[in-house]
mmCIF file of C-alpha atoms in Angstrom:
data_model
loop_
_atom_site.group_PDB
_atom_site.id
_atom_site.type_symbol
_atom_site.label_atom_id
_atom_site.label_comp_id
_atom_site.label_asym_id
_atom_site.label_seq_id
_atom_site.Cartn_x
_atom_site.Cartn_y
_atom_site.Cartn_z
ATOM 1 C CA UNK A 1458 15.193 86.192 42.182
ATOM 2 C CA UNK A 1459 13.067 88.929 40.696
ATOM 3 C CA UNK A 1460 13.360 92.289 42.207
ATOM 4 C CA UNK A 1461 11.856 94.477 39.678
ATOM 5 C CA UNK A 1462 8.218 93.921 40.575
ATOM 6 C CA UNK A 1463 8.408 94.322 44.405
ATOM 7 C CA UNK A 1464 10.757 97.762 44.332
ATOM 8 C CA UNK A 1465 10.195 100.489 41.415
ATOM 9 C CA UNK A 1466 12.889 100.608 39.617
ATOM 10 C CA UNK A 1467 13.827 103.759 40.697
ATOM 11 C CA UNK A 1468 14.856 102.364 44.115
ATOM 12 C CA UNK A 1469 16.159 99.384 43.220
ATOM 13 C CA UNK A 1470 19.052 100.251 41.072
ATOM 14 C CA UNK A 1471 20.657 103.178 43.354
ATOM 15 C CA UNK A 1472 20.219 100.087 46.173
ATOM 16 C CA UNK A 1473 21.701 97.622 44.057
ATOM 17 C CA UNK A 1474 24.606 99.903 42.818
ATOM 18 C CA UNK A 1475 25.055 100.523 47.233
ATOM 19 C CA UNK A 1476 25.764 96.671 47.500
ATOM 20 C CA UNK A 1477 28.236 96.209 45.000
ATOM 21 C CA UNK A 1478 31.222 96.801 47.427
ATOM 22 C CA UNK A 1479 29.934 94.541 50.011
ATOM 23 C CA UNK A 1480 29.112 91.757 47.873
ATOM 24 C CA UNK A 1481 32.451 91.754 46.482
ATOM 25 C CA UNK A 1482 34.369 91.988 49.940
ATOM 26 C CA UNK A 1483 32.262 89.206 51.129
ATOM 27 C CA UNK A 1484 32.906 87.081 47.896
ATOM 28 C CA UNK A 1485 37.023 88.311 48.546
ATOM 29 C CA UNK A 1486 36.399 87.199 51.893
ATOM 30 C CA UNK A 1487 34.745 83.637 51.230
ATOM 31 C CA UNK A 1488 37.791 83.020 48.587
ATOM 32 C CA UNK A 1489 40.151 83.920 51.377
ATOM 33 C CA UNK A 1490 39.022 81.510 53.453
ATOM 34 C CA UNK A 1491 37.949 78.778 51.179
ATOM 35 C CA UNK A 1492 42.289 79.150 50.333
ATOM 36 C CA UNK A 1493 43.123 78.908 53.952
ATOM 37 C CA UNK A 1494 41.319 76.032 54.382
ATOM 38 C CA UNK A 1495 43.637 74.041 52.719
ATOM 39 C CA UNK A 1496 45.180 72.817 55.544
ATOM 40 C CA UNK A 1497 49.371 72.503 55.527
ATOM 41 C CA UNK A 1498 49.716 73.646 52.339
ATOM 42 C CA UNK A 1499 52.477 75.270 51.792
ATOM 43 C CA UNK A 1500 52.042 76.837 48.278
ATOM 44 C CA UNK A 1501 52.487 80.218 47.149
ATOM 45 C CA UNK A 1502 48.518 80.625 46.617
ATOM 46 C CA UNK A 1503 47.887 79.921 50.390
ATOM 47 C CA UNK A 1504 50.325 81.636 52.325
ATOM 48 C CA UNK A 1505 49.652 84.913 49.966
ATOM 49 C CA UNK A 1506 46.040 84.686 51.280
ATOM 50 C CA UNK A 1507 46.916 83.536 55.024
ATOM 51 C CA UNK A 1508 47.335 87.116 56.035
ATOM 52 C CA UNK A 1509 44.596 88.581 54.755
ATOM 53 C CA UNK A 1510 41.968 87.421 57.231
ATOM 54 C CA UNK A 1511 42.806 86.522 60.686
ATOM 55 C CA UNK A 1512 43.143 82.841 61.232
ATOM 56 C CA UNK A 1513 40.631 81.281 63.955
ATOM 57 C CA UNK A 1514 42.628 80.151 67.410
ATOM 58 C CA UNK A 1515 44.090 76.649 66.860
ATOM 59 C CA UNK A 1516 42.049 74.109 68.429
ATOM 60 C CA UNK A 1517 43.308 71.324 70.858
ATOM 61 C CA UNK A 1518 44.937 68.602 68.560
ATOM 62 C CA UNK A 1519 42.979 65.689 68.645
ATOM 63 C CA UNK A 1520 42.991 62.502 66.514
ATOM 64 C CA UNK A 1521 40.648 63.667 64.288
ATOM 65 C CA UNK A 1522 43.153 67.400 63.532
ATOM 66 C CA UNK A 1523 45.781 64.408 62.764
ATOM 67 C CA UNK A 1524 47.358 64.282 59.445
ATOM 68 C CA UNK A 1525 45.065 62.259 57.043
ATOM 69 C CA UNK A 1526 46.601 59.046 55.946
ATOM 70 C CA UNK A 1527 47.808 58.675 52.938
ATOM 71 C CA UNK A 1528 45.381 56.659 50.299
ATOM 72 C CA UNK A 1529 46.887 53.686 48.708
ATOM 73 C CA UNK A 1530 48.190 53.048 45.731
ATOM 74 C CA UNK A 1531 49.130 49.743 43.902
ATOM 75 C CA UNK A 1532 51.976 50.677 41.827
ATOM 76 C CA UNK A 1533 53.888 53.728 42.456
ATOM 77 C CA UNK A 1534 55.174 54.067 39.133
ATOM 78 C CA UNK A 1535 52.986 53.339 36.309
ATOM 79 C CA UNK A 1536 52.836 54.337 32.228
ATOM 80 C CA UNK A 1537 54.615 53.132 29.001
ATOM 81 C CA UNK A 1538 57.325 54.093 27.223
ATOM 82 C CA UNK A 1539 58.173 57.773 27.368
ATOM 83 C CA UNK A 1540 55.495 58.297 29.535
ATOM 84 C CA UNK A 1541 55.861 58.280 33.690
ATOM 85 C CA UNK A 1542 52.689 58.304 35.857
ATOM 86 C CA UNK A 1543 52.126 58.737 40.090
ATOM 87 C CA UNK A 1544 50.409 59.579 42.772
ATOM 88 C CA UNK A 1545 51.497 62.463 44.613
ATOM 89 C CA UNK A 1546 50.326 63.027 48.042
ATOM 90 C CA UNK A 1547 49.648 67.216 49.452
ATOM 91 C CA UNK A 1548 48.466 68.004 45.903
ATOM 92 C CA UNK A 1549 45.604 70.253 46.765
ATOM 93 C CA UNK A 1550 45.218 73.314 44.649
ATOM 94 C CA UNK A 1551 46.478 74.737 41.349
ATOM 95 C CA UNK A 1552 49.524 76.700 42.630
ATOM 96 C CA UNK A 1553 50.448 73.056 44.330
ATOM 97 C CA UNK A 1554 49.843 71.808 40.421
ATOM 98 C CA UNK A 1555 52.332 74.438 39.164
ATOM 99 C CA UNK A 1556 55.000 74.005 42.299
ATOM 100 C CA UNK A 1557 55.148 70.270 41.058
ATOM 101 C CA UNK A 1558 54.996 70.754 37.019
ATOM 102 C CA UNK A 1559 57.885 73.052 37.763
ATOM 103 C CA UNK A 1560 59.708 71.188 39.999
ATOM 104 C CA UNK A 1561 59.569 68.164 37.108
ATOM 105 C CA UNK A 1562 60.300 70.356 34.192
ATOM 106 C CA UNK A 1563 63.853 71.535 35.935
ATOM 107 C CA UNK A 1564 64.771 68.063 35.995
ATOM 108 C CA UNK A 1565 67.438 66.818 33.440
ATOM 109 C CA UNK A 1566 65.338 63.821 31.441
ATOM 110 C CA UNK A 1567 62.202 65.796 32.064
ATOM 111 C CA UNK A 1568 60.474 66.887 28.755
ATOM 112 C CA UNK A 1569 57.583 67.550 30.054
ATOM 113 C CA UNK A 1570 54.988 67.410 33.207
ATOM 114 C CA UNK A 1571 51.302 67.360 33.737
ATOM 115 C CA UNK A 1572 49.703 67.632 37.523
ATOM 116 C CA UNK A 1573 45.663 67.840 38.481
ATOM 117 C CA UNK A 1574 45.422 67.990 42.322
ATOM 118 C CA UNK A 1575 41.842 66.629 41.305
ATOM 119 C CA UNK A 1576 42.690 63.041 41.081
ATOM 120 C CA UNK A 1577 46.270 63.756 42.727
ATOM 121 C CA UNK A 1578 47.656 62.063 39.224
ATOM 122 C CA UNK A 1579 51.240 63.880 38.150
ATOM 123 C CA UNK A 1580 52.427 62.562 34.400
ATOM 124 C CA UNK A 1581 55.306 63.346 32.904
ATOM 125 C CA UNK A 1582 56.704 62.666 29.340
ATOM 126 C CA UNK A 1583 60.632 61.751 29.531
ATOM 127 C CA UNK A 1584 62.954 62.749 26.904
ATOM 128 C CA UNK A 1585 64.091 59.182 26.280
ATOM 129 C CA UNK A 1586 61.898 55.768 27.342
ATOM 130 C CA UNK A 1587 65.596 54.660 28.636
ATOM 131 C CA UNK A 1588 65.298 57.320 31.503
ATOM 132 C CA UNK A 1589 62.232 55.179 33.125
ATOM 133 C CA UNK A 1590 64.976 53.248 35.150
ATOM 134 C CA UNK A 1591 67.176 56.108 36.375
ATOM 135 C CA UNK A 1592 64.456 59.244 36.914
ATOM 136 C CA UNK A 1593 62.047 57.803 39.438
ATOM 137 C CA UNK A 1594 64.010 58.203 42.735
ATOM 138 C CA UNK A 1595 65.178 61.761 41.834
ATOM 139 C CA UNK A 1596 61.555 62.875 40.540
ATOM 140 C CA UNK A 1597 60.759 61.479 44.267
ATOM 141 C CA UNK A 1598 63.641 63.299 45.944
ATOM 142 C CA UNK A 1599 62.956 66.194 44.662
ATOM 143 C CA UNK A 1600 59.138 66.473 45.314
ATOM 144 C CA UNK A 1601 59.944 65.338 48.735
ATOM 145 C CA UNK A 1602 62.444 68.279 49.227
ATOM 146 C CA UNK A 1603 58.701 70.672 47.953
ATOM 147 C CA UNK A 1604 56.707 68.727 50.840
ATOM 148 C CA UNK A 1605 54.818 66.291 48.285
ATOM 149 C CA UNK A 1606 55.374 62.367 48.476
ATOM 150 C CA UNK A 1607 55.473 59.938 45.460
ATOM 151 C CA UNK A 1608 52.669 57.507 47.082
ATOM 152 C CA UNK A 1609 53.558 53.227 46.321
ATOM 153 C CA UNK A 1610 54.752 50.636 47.376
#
């Protein structure tokens, strides 16, 4: 939008320079709660921001405040080689991404680990392609014990 011809300049910088500070708190504010609305998660990122605005009473539960269910997947543990791929389930922002990346990379086995709460696709690159039949269940154990879930059958 194009100020300058309706207000002489004179006016409409000192007026601009005014709303600065209240732009900014209101974009702080709209970041604080576009974090809190991540639901249950339970990330680092979200509970730093949970008391910085006051959260809204909780509603009545209803079926609809339930728990989404859990998309499916075909195969719970997919890639080649060195190479491990799933579906993790309560993936929703990037401190969730680094929780679970770190989580992996502490792992003996684990050489490295790649997360996007985007597609909710975690891979991770094993130190030896023999590892593919001994990692999965720990991987899943200890993502469960962070409050993600390997999804599969």
């Amino acid at each position: 939008m194009r100020l300058t011809g309706l207000l002489p300049r004179r006016t409409l910088v000192p007026m601009l320079r005014a709303a600065r500070p209240a732009l900014r708190t209101a974009a702080l504010a709209l970041a604080a709660l576009a974090l809190a609305a991540g639901g249950d998660c339970d990330c680092a990122q979200h509970k730093a921001t949970a008391g910085a605005t006051p959260a809204p009473a909780p509603a009545a539960p209803t079926a609809a405040a339930a728990e989404p269910v859990a998309p499916v997947v075909a195969q719970r543990w997919r890639g080649e080689g060195s190479t491990l791929e799933f579906s993790a389930w309560r993936m929703r922002c990037a401190g969730c991404e680094k929780k679970i990346e770190d989580t992996l990379k502490a792992l003996p086995g684990v050489k490295d680990a790649l997360a996007s709460h985007g597609d909710s696709r975690v891979v991770v690159t094993l130190a030896e392609p023999a590892l593919r039949e001994t990692l999965p269940p720990r991987i899943a154990a200890a993502l469960e014990a962070q409050g993600f879930r390997v999804l599969g059958p």
